[in-house]
Short mmCIF file of C-alpha atoms in Angstrom, two decimals:
data_model
loop_
_atom_site.label_atom_id
_atom_site.label_comp_id
_atom_site.label_asym_id
_atom_site.label_seq_id
_atom_site.Cartn_x
_atom_site.Cartn_y
_atom_site.Cartn_z
CA MET R 1 -55.65 -86.39 -94.93
CA SER R 2 -59.20 -87.31 -95.57
CA SER R 3 -62.40 -86.05 -97.04
CA TYR R 4 -65.60 -85.96 -95.09
CA GLN R 5 -69.14 -86.33 -96.35
CA SER R 6 -72.60 -85.96 -94.95
CA PRO R 7 -74.96 -88.97 -94.86
CA PRO R 8 -75.33 -90.27 -98.43
CA LEU R 9 -78.42 -89.64 -100.53
CA GLN R 10 -79.76 -92.07 -103.15
CA ARG R 11 -76.56 -92.79 -105.03
CA GLN R 12 -73.98 -95.01 -103.41
CA ARG R 13 -70.40 -95.22 -104.58
CA SER R 14 -68.90 -98.54 -105.40
CA PRO R 15 -66.47 -99.86 -102.78
CA PRO R 16 -62.88 -98.76 -103.19
CA SER R 17 -60.40 -101.21 -104.59
CA ASN R 18 -58.04 -103.07 -102.30
CA ALA R 19 -55.23 -100.83 -103.43
CA MET R 20 -57.03 -97.86 -101.95
CA ASN R 21 -57.98 -99.40 -98.60
CA ASN R 22 -54.84 -98.02 -97.04
CA VAL R 23 -54.95 -94.24 -97.26
CA ASN R 24 -51.26 -93.96 -96.50
CA ALA R 25 -50.48 -95.83 -99.70
CA TYR R 26 -51.80 -92.96 -101.77
CA SER R 27 -49.77 -89.80 -102.09
CA GLY R 28 -51.96 -87.64 -104.34
CA ARG R 29 -52.89 -84.07 -103.57
CA PHE R 30 -56.50 -85.06 -102.93
CA PRO R 31 -56.13 -88.03 -100.54
CA SER R 32 -59.41 -89.70 -99.63
CA GLN R 33 -60.00 -92.12 -96.80
CA HIS R 34 -63.26 -93.39 -98.22
CA PHE R 35 -63.09 -93.44 -102.00
CA PRO R 36 -60.50 -93.95 -104.76
CA PRO R 37 -59.46 -91.06 -107.00
CA GLN R 38 -62.16 -89.90 -109.35
CA SER R 39 -61.43 -90.18 -113.04
CA PRO R 40 -62.74 -87.52 -115.42
CA THR R 41 -66.41 -87.98 -116.24
CA ASN R 42 -68.76 -86.01 -118.42
CA GLU R 43 -72.52 -85.80 -118.40
CA ALA R 44 -74.37 -87.43 -121.26
CA GLY R 45 -74.36 -85.20 -124.29
CA SER R 46 -71.48 -83.04 -123.10
CA SER R 47 -68.18 -82.76 -124.88
CA SER R 48 -65.03 -84.31 -123.49
CA GLY R 49 -61.75 -82.65 -122.80
CA ASN R 50 -60.78 -79.99 -120.31
CA VAL R 51 -63.87 -79.52 -118.22
CA PHE R 52 -63.27 -76.06 -116.92
CA VAL R 53 -64.96 -73.45 -119.02
CA GLU R 54 -63.37 -70.15 -119.83
CA GLY R 55 -64.91 -67.15 -121.51
CA SER R 56 -66.73 -68.16 -124.64
CA SER R 57 -66.14 -71.91 -124.47
CA SER R 58 -69.29 -73.86 -125.36
CA SER R 59 -68.46 -76.97 -123.32
CA ARG R 60 -69.13 -77.13 -119.63
CA SER R 61 -67.82 -79.44 -116.97
CA ARG R 62 -69.79 -81.67 -114.70
CA SER R 63 -68.67 -79.29 -112.02
CA SER R 64 -70.42 -76.39 -113.70
CA THR R 65 -73.52 -75.17 -111.93
CA ILE R 66 -75.14 -73.54 -114.97
CA GLY R 67 -78.45 -75.07 -115.90
CA GLN R 68 -78.85 -77.20 -112.81
CA SER R 69 -82.38 -77.36 -111.49
CA TYR R 70 -83.59 -79.04 -108.36
CA PRO R 71 -87.34 -79.78 -108.35
CA ILE R 72 -89.33 -79.27 -105.20
CA ALA R 73 -92.37 -81.10 -103.95
CA VAL R 74 -95.11 -78.68 -102.88
CA GLN R 75 -97.78 -80.00 -100.58
CA PRO R 76 -101.41 -78.95 -101.29
CA PRO R 77 -102.70 -75.87 -99.41
CA MET R 78 -104.20 -76.38 -95.97
CA PRO R 79 -107.98 -76.23 -95.54
CA ASN R 80 -109.45 -73.49 -93.39
CA SER R 81 -109.76 -74.40 -89.74
CA PRO R 82 -112.87 -73.67 -87.69
CA PRO R 83 -112.92 -70.28 -85.91
CA GLN R 84 -111.05 -70.03 -82.64
CA ASN R 85 -110.09 -67.38 -80.14
CA VAL R 86 -107.10 -65.18 -80.84
CA GLN R 87 -104.11 -66.20 -78.73
CA PRO R 88 -100.45 -65.06 -78.60
CA LEU R 89 -97.98 -67.17 -80.56
CA PHE R 90 -94.90 -68.75 -79.03
CA ALA R 91 -92.17 -71.12 -80.17
CA GLN R 92 -92.80 -74.63 -78.89
CA HIS R 93 -89.70 -76.72 -78.32
CA SER R 94 -89.11 -79.85 -80.33
CA GLY R 95 -89.19 -83.28 -78.78
CA THR R 96 -91.90 -85.41 -77.31
CA ALA R 97 -93.50 -85.58 -73.90
CA GLY R 98 -96.25 -87.94 -72.87
CA GLY R 99 -96.45 -89.34 -76.38
CA GLN R 100 -97.53 -85.97 -77.83
CA HIS R 101 -95.77 -84.38 -80.79
CA HIS R 102 -94.05 -81.03 -80.22
CA ILE R 103 -92.92 -78.71 -82.95
CA SER R 104 -90.62 -75.73 -83.24
CA ARG R 105 -92.90 -73.51 -85.34
CA PRO R 106 -95.14 -70.90 -83.64
CA VAL R 107 -98.36 -72.34 -82.21
CA SER R 108 -101.09 -70.93 -79.99
CA HIS R 109 -100.80 -71.03 -76.21
CA SER R 110 -104.21 -72.65 -76.21
CA ALA R 111 -103.07 -75.43 -78.51
CA ALA R 112 -102.51 -78.02 -75.83
CA PRO R 113 -102.95 -81.65 -76.86
CA GLY R 114 -106.61 -82.33 -77.48
CA SER R 115 -107.68 -78.73 -76.78
CA GLY R 116 -108.20 -77.30 -80.24
CA PRO R 117 -108.72 -77.93 -83.94
CA MET R 118 -106.31 -80.38 -85.50
CA MET R 119 -104.83 -80.43 -89.00
CA GLN R 120 -102.65 -82.73 -91.03
CA GLY R 121 -98.98 -81.89 -91.60
CA GLY R 122 -97.75 -78.29 -91.98
CA LEU R 123 -97.64 -76.25 -88.80
CA GLY R 124 -99.74 -78.69 -86.81
CA GLY R 125 -97.13 -81.42 -86.75
CA PRO R 126 -95.15 -83.79 -88.96
CA ASN R 127 -96.64 -84.66 -92.31
CA GLY R 128 -99.49 -87.08 -91.81
CA VAL R 129 -99.54 -86.52 -88.03
CA ALA R 130 -102.26 -84.46 -86.43
CA GLY R 131 -101.15 -81.42 -84.48
CA PRO R 132 -102.58 -78.18 -83.04
CA SER R 133 -103.64 -75.49 -85.47
CA ALA R 134 -101.58 -72.30 -85.52
CA ARG R 135 -104.22 -70.16 -87.20
CA PRO R 136 -105.22 -67.20 -85.03
CA SER R 137 -108.65 -65.84 -85.88
CA GLY R 138 -111.27 -63.62 -84.32
CA ILE R 139 -114.40 -64.92 -82.65
CA GLY R 140 -117.05 -65.71 -85.22
CA SER R 141 -114.68 -65.13 -88.15
CA SER R 142 -112.64 -67.39 -90.38
CA SER R 143 -109.23 -66.58 -91.87
CA ARG R 144 -106.36 -68.38 -93.52
CA SER R 145 -103.17 -69.05 -91.59
CA PRO R 146 -100.25 -66.78 -92.55
CA PHE R 147 -98.05 -69.89 -92.57
CA SER R 148 -97.94 -72.14 -95.61
CA THR R 149 -97.31 -75.84 -95.68
CA PRO R 150 -93.58 -76.67 -95.94
CA VAL R 151 -91.91 -77.32 -99.28
CA THR R 152 -89.14 -79.90 -99.48
CA SER R 153 -86.58 -80.55 -102.18
CA LEU R 154 -86.28 -83.87 -103.93
CA SER R 155 -83.13 -85.94 -103.49
CA ARG R 156 -80.24 -85.18 -105.82
CA GLN R 157 -78.68 -87.86 -107.97
CA ARG R 158 -75.19 -87.12 -106.66
CA PRO R 159 -73.71 -85.17 -103.74
CA HIS R 160 -72.38 -81.66 -104.18
CA GLN R 161 -68.58 -81.84 -104.23
CA ILE R 162 -66.55 -79.09 -102.51
CA LEU R 163 -62.77 -78.77 -102.70
CA LEU R 164 -61.29 -77.16 -99.57
CA ILE R 165 -57.87 -75.78 -100.54
CA ASN R 166 -55.24 -75.18 -97.88
CA PRO R 167 -52.83 -72.89 -99.77
CA ASN R 168 -49.92 -73.70 -97.47
CA SER R 169 -48.05 -76.99 -97.41
CA THR R 170 -48.84 -77.99 -93.80
CA ARG R 171 -51.00 -81.11 -94.05
CA SER R 172 -51.90 -81.15 -90.35
CA MET R 173 -53.68 -77.83 -90.83
CA THR R 174 -55.79 -79.31 -93.62
CA GLU R 175 -56.69 -82.20 -91.33
CA ALA R 176 -57.71 -79.79 -88.56
CA CYS R 177 -60.03 -77.95 -90.96
CA LEU R 178 -61.69 -81.18 -92.07
CA ASN R 179 -62.12 -82.39 -88.49
CA SER R 180 -63.76 -79.13 -87.45
CA ILE R 181 -66.37 -79.13 -90.22
CA ARG R 182 -67.26 -82.81 -90.04
CA PRO R 183 -70.22 -82.32 -87.63
CA ILE R 184 -71.79 -79.50 -89.68
CA ILE R 185 -71.45 -80.69 -93.30
CA PRO R 186 -74.94 -80.41 -94.85
CA THR R 187 -76.77 -83.45 -96.14
CA GLY R 188 -75.81 -84.24 -99.72
CA VAL R 189 -72.43 -82.47 -99.56
CA GLU R 190 -68.92 -83.95 -99.71
CA VAL R 191 -65.81 -81.95 -98.78
CA THR R 192 -62.36 -83.01 -99.95
CA GLY R 193 -59.20 -81.44 -98.54
CA TYR R 194 -56.27 -80.32 -100.67
CA THR R 195 -52.83 -79.28 -99.37
CA ALA R 196 -50.62 -77.08 -101.50
CA PRO R 197 -47.52 -78.87 -102.83
CA TYR R 198 -43.88 -77.86 -102.56
CA PRO R 199 -42.62 -75.13 -103.02
CA ALA R 200 -45.66 -73.58 -101.33
CA PRO R 201 -44.70 -72.07 -97.95
CA THR R 202 -45.59 -73.87 -94.73
CA ALA R 203 -47.65 -70.86 -93.59
CA ILE R 204 -49.12 -67.73 -95.21
CA GLU R 205 -47.86 -64.77 -93.17
CA SER R 206 -46.85 -62.22 -95.82
CA ALA R 207 -47.58 -61.04 -99.35
CA THR R 208 -44.62 -63.08 -100.60
CA ASP R 209 -46.02 -66.23 -98.99
CA ALA R 210 -49.39 -65.60 -100.63
CA ILE R 211 -47.87 -65.15 -104.10
CA MET R 212 -45.69 -68.26 -103.79
CA SER R 213 -48.64 -70.39 -102.68
CA THR R 214 -50.85 -69.07 -105.48
CA GLU R 215 -48.31 -70.05 -108.12
CA ALA R 216 -47.79 -73.52 -106.65
CA VAL R 217 -51.51 -74.30 -106.40
CA LEU R 218 -52.41 -72.97 -109.87
CA ARG R 219 -49.79 -75.10 -111.56
CA ASP R 220 -50.70 -78.19 -109.55
CA LEU R 221 -54.45 -77.89 -110.19
CA ALA R 222 -53.84 -77.37 -113.91
CA LYS R 223 -51.78 -80.56 -113.95
CA HIS R 224 -54.50 -82.53 -112.17
CA ALA R 225 -57.23 -81.08 -114.43
CA ALA R 226 -55.50 -82.64 -117.44
CA SER R 227 -54.66 -85.97 -115.80
CA ASN R 228 -56.59 -89.24 -115.86
CA GLY R 229 -56.25 -89.77 -112.14
CA GLU R 230 -57.50 -87.68 -109.27
CA THR R 231 -58.70 -84.39 -110.68
CA VAL R 232 -60.58 -81.19 -109.89
CA GLN R 233 -63.08 -82.03 -112.62
CA ASN R 234 -65.98 -83.16 -110.47
CA PHE R 235 -65.89 -80.39 -107.88
CA ASP R 236 -68.83 -77.98 -107.82
CA GLY R 237 -67.07 -75.29 -105.80
CA MET R 238 -63.72 -74.37 -104.24
CA ILE R 239 -62.88 -72.79 -100.88
CA VAL R 240 -59.52 -71.13 -100.20
CA ALA R 241 -58.92 -71.87 -96.51
CA CYS R 242 -56.72 -68.90 -95.66
CA PHE R 243 -58.07 -66.00 -93.61
CA SER R 244 -56.97 -63.27 -95.99
CA LYS R 245 -57.81 -61.67 -99.30
CA HIS R 246 -55.62 -64.32 -100.85
CA PRO R 247 -54.66 -63.77 -104.53
CA LEU R 248 -55.47 -67.43 -105.22
CA ILE R 249 -59.19 -66.65 -104.89
CA GLU R 250 -59.28 -64.29 -107.86
CA ALA R 251 -56.89 -66.47 -109.88
CA LEU R 252 -59.17 -69.49 -109.48
CA ARG R 253 -62.21 -67.40 -110.42
CA GLU R 254 -60.45 -66.51 -113.67
CA SER R 255 -59.43 -70.10 -114.37
CA TYR R 256 -62.62 -71.99 -113.49
CA ASP R 257 -66.33 -71.32 -113.76
CA VAL R 258 -67.45 -72.92 -110.48
CA PRO R 259 -67.94 -70.69 -107.41
CA VAL R 260 -64.73 -69.85 -105.51
CA ILE R 261 -64.73 -68.14 -102.11
CA GLY R 262 -62.26 -67.43 -99.32
CA ILE R 263 -62.95 -68.12 -95.67
CA MET R 264 -62.26 -64.50 -94.71
CA GLU R 265 -64.88 -63.00 -97.00
CA ALA R 266 -67.39 -65.72 -96.07
CA SER R 267 -67.06 -65.03 -92.35
CA LEU R 268 -67.13 -61.25 -92.86
CA TYR R 269 -70.47 -61.47 -94.66
CA VAL R 270 -71.86 -63.83 -92.01
CA ALA R 271 -70.75 -61.40 -89.29
CA ARG R 272 -72.57 -58.54 -91.02
CA MET R 273 -75.80 -60.55 -91.13
CA LEU R 274 -75.68 -61.67 -87.49
CA GLY R 275 -74.29 -58.67 -85.63
CA GLY R 276 -73.72 -54.94 -85.69
CA ARG R 277 -69.95 -54.76 -85.08
CA PHE R 278 -67.27 -57.42 -85.50
CA GLY R 279 -63.66 -57.90 -84.50
CA ILE R 280 -60.96 -60.36 -85.55
CA VAL R 281 -58.62 -62.49 -83.44
CA ALA R 282 -55.34 -62.32 -85.40
CA THR R 283 -52.12 -64.30 -85.20
CA GLY R 284 -49.05 -62.04 -85.44
CA GLN R 285 -48.84 -58.25 -85.55
CA ARG R 286 -48.33 -58.21 -89.33
CA SER R 287 -51.56 -60.20 -89.75
CA LYS R 288 -53.39 -57.57 -87.72
CA ILE R 289 -52.23 -54.81 -90.07
CA MET R 290 -53.02 -56.87 -93.17
CA GLN R 291 -56.52 -57.64 -91.89
CA ASP R 292 -57.20 -53.95 -91.27
CA ASP R 293 -56.39 -53.24 -94.92
CA GLN R 294 -58.34 -56.24 -96.23
CA VAL R 295 -61.50 -55.41 -94.28
CA ALA R 296 -61.30 -51.94 -95.85
CA ALA R 297 -60.89 -53.54 -99.29
CA TYR R 298 -64.12 -55.48 -98.71
CA GLY R 299 -65.84 -52.20 -97.80
CA LEU R 300 -66.70 -53.21 -94.23
CA SER R 301 -64.54 -50.87 -92.13
CA HIS R 302 -67.61 -49.08 -90.75
CA PHE R 303 -68.68 -52.27 -88.95
CA TYR R 304 -65.18 -53.24 -87.79
CA VAL R 305 -63.85 -52.58 -84.27
CA GLY R 306 -60.37 -53.86 -85.16
CA SER R 307 -58.16 -56.92 -84.77
CA GLU R 308 -56.39 -58.19 -81.67
CA SER R 309 -53.14 -60.09 -82.08
CA THR R 310 -52.32 -63.25 -80.15
CA HIS R 311 -48.64 -62.60 -80.98
CA LEU R 312 -48.32 -66.15 -82.28
CA GLY R 313 -47.17 -67.39 -85.65
CA VAL R 314 -49.48 -69.60 -87.68
CA LEU R 315 -47.51 -72.76 -86.94
CA GLU R 316 -47.25 -71.84 -83.25
CA LEU R 317 -51.00 -72.42 -83.00
CA GLU R 318 -50.11 -76.11 -83.20
CA SER R 319 -46.62 -76.21 -81.68
CA ARG R 320 -47.27 -74.18 -78.50
CA PRO R 321 -49.02 -75.77 -75.49
CA ARG R 322 -52.77 -75.91 -76.01
CA GLU R 323 -53.54 -74.08 -72.77
CA GLU R 324 -51.29 -71.16 -73.70
CA VAL R 325 -52.84 -70.77 -77.16
CA ALA R 326 -56.36 -70.96 -75.73
CA LYS R 327 -55.57 -68.28 -73.13
CA ARG R 328 -54.22 -65.91 -75.79
CA ILE R 329 -57.29 -66.39 -77.97
CA ALA R 330 -59.56 -65.86 -74.95
CA HIS R 331 -57.77 -62.64 -73.98
CA ALA R 332 -57.96 -61.26 -77.52
CA SER R 333 -61.67 -62.13 -77.72
CA ARG R 334 -62.48 -60.33 -74.46
CA THR R 335 -60.56 -57.27 -75.59
CA LEU R 336 -62.60 -57.10 -78.80
CA VAL R 337 -65.85 -57.28 -76.82
CA VAL R 338 -64.67 -54.36 -74.66
CA LYS R 339 -64.09 -52.43 -77.90
CA GLY R 340 -67.71 -53.00 -78.88
CA ALA R 341 -67.69 -56.20 -80.93
CA ASP R 342 -70.80 -58.37 -80.74
CA THR R 343 -69.34 -60.87 -83.20
CA ILE R 344 -65.84 -62.38 -83.05
CA LEU R 345 -64.08 -63.88 -86.07
CA LEU R 346 -61.22 -66.36 -85.64
CA GLY R 347 -58.65 -64.93 -88.03
CA CYS R 348 -56.76 -68.06 -89.08
CA ALA R 349 -57.72 -71.48 -90.41
CA GLY R 350 -55.36 -72.90 -87.78
CA MET R 351 -57.72 -71.63 -85.04
CA THR R 352 -60.61 -73.73 -86.28
CA ASP R 353 -60.47 -76.21 -83.39
CA LEU R 354 -60.08 -73.44 -80.77
CA THR R 355 -63.54 -71.96 -81.13
CA ARG R 356 -64.54 -73.17 -77.67
CA ALA R 357 -61.86 -71.06 -75.98
CA ALA R 358 -63.22 -67.89 -77.59
CA LYS R 359 -66.86 -68.76 -76.86
CA ASP R 360 -66.19 -69.44 -73.19
CA ALA R 361 -64.20 -66.21 -72.86
CA VAL R 362 -67.03 -63.96 -74.02
CA ARG R 363 -69.88 -65.41 -71.96
CA ASP R 364 -71.96 -62.96 -69.97
CA GLU R 365 -71.66 -62.92 -66.18
CA ASP R 366 -74.77 -65.08 -65.93
CA GLY R 367 -73.25 -67.63 -68.31
CA ARG R 368 -75.28 -66.69 -71.37
CA ARG R 369 -73.69 -66.37 -74.80
CA THR R 370 -74.78 -63.10 -76.35
CA VAL R 371 -71.60 -62.58 -78.40
CA ASN R 372 -71.24 -64.64 -81.57
CA VAL R 373 -68.00 -66.47 -82.36
CA ILE R 374 -67.64 -67.46 -86.01
CA ASP R 375 -65.34 -70.21 -87.23
CA SER R 376 -64.29 -68.98 -90.66
CA VAL R 377 -63.86 -72.49 -92.09
CA GLU R 378 -67.40 -73.47 -91.09
CA ALA R 379 -68.73 -70.23 -92.56
CA GLY R 380 -66.93 -70.95 -95.83
CA VAL R 381 -68.34 -74.48 -96.14
CA MET R 382 -71.92 -73.47 -95.36
CA MET R 383 -71.83 -70.49 -97.71
CA MET R 384 -70.33 -72.56 -100.52
CA ALA R 385 -73.02 -75.21 -100.10
CA SER R 386 -75.63 -72.47 -100.51
CA LEU R 387 -73.98 -71.02 -103.63
CA ILE R 388 -73.80 -74.44 -105.27
CA GLY R 389 -77.42 -75.09 -104.41
CA MET R 390 -78.43 -71.83 -106.09
CA GLY R 391 -76.87 -73.09 -109.32
CA ILE R 392 -75.05 -69.83 -110.10
CA PRO R 393 -71.42 -70.02 -111.34
CA THR R 394 -68.72 -67.38 -111.41
CA SER R 395 -69.60 -64.72 -113.97
CA LYS R 396 -67.35 -64.81 -117.04
CA LYS R 397 -68.47 -61.53 -118.57
CA GLY R 398 -66.16 -59.04 -116.89
CA LEU R 399 -63.40 -59.26 -114.30
CA TYR R 400 -63.29 -63.07 -114.17
CA LYS R 401 -63.32 -63.74 -117.90
CA GLY R 402 -61.03 -66.66 -118.70
CA GLU R 403 -57.40 -65.63 -119.04
CA ARG R 404 -56.01 -68.57 -121.03
CA GLU R 405 -56.99 -67.30 -124.48
CA ALA R 406 -55.24 -63.96 -123.89
CA ARG R 407 -52.07 -65.74 -122.78
CA ARG R 408 -52.03 -67.85 -125.92
CA THR R 409 -52.69 -64.82 -128.12
CA ARG R 410 -49.49 -63.23 -126.87
CA GLY R 411 -47.58 -66.47 -127.42
CA GLN R 412 -47.47 -67.67 -123.82
CA ASN R 413 -48.21 -71.38 -124.05
CA TRP R 414 -47.14 -72.13 -120.51
CA LEU R 415 -48.97 -71.37 -117.30
#
């Protein structure tokens, strides 16, 4: 088990102690290869104690996203360029050739090196480097470019911390999720894996499995939240890495104020933004039926062509020969395309390292990729990073109002 992080920003952590150099020596639920367990910390001026805010509580954890603001540096507006002939715009590829700077924003066909007005920064090239102007204008007239100069955010004092929760007790599946997202973790984001403890089931393949895993994770996280060792205190968001409408998602939204999302809902929303119709590659036949119902619960049945089962159990994704699993995923993906899907979702966190098999299966005859294949774990991480960056927590006014006070009112002092 390990946690992965993007390249560090300004703040550097102190080196781990010798006792933590060997990851196998630590048996906590949040094992980290790079850093020791984080002890509870509070921002200056905040109250101590349980950091997770419920309902009307006035204290807020470091993990809360309320009130965060990230300043941006806005460059001054560009001066008007001299008049030039109107030319079509095209996207120029990035990279350099012959020592000239190339950019990916639209520029004029006539904007060859040394053949037009030059400007500093913005669309013309990197900041402080002269590049071709992208301002189309009529002969003898002058107009402002429709493109502004870029705005860039200032560096944050600390990385955004995401907890990726595997609600089953199979640690190798957590490792596979972390390995798959390592190349795409955004700058300034750290992701820590968590594997559900015993008696959580080894796979989530039924409603009973989902309920058992929810109970095990809730109790374990509550224990860690009150401990002085590794804790959920400093996390800014949580991802439930199970491709289902898992009951743990809503339970965590009730218990904590940070954003909580599931990988199924994240990938469904991404599919709706990038395509017209989507289909899901499922594991067993029961999963196919459950996914049909859950897509309807999310209100997206109109855009759904259905699920195709690989007829494999969750753990068989790892235990069966790799070639066999890849062939089954490829066959299911092609079947969904025939049904009209232009976007394919991999319907299990255990498929996260098999994305290539699905992508290769749905290539066009000329080798192009016109069908999207979405890894649900990647979609969850990228969407969570965006939610944290927006600084908006889970609403505590209605459905997700904290439940602890009501339990205590009725005399239930246990979780």
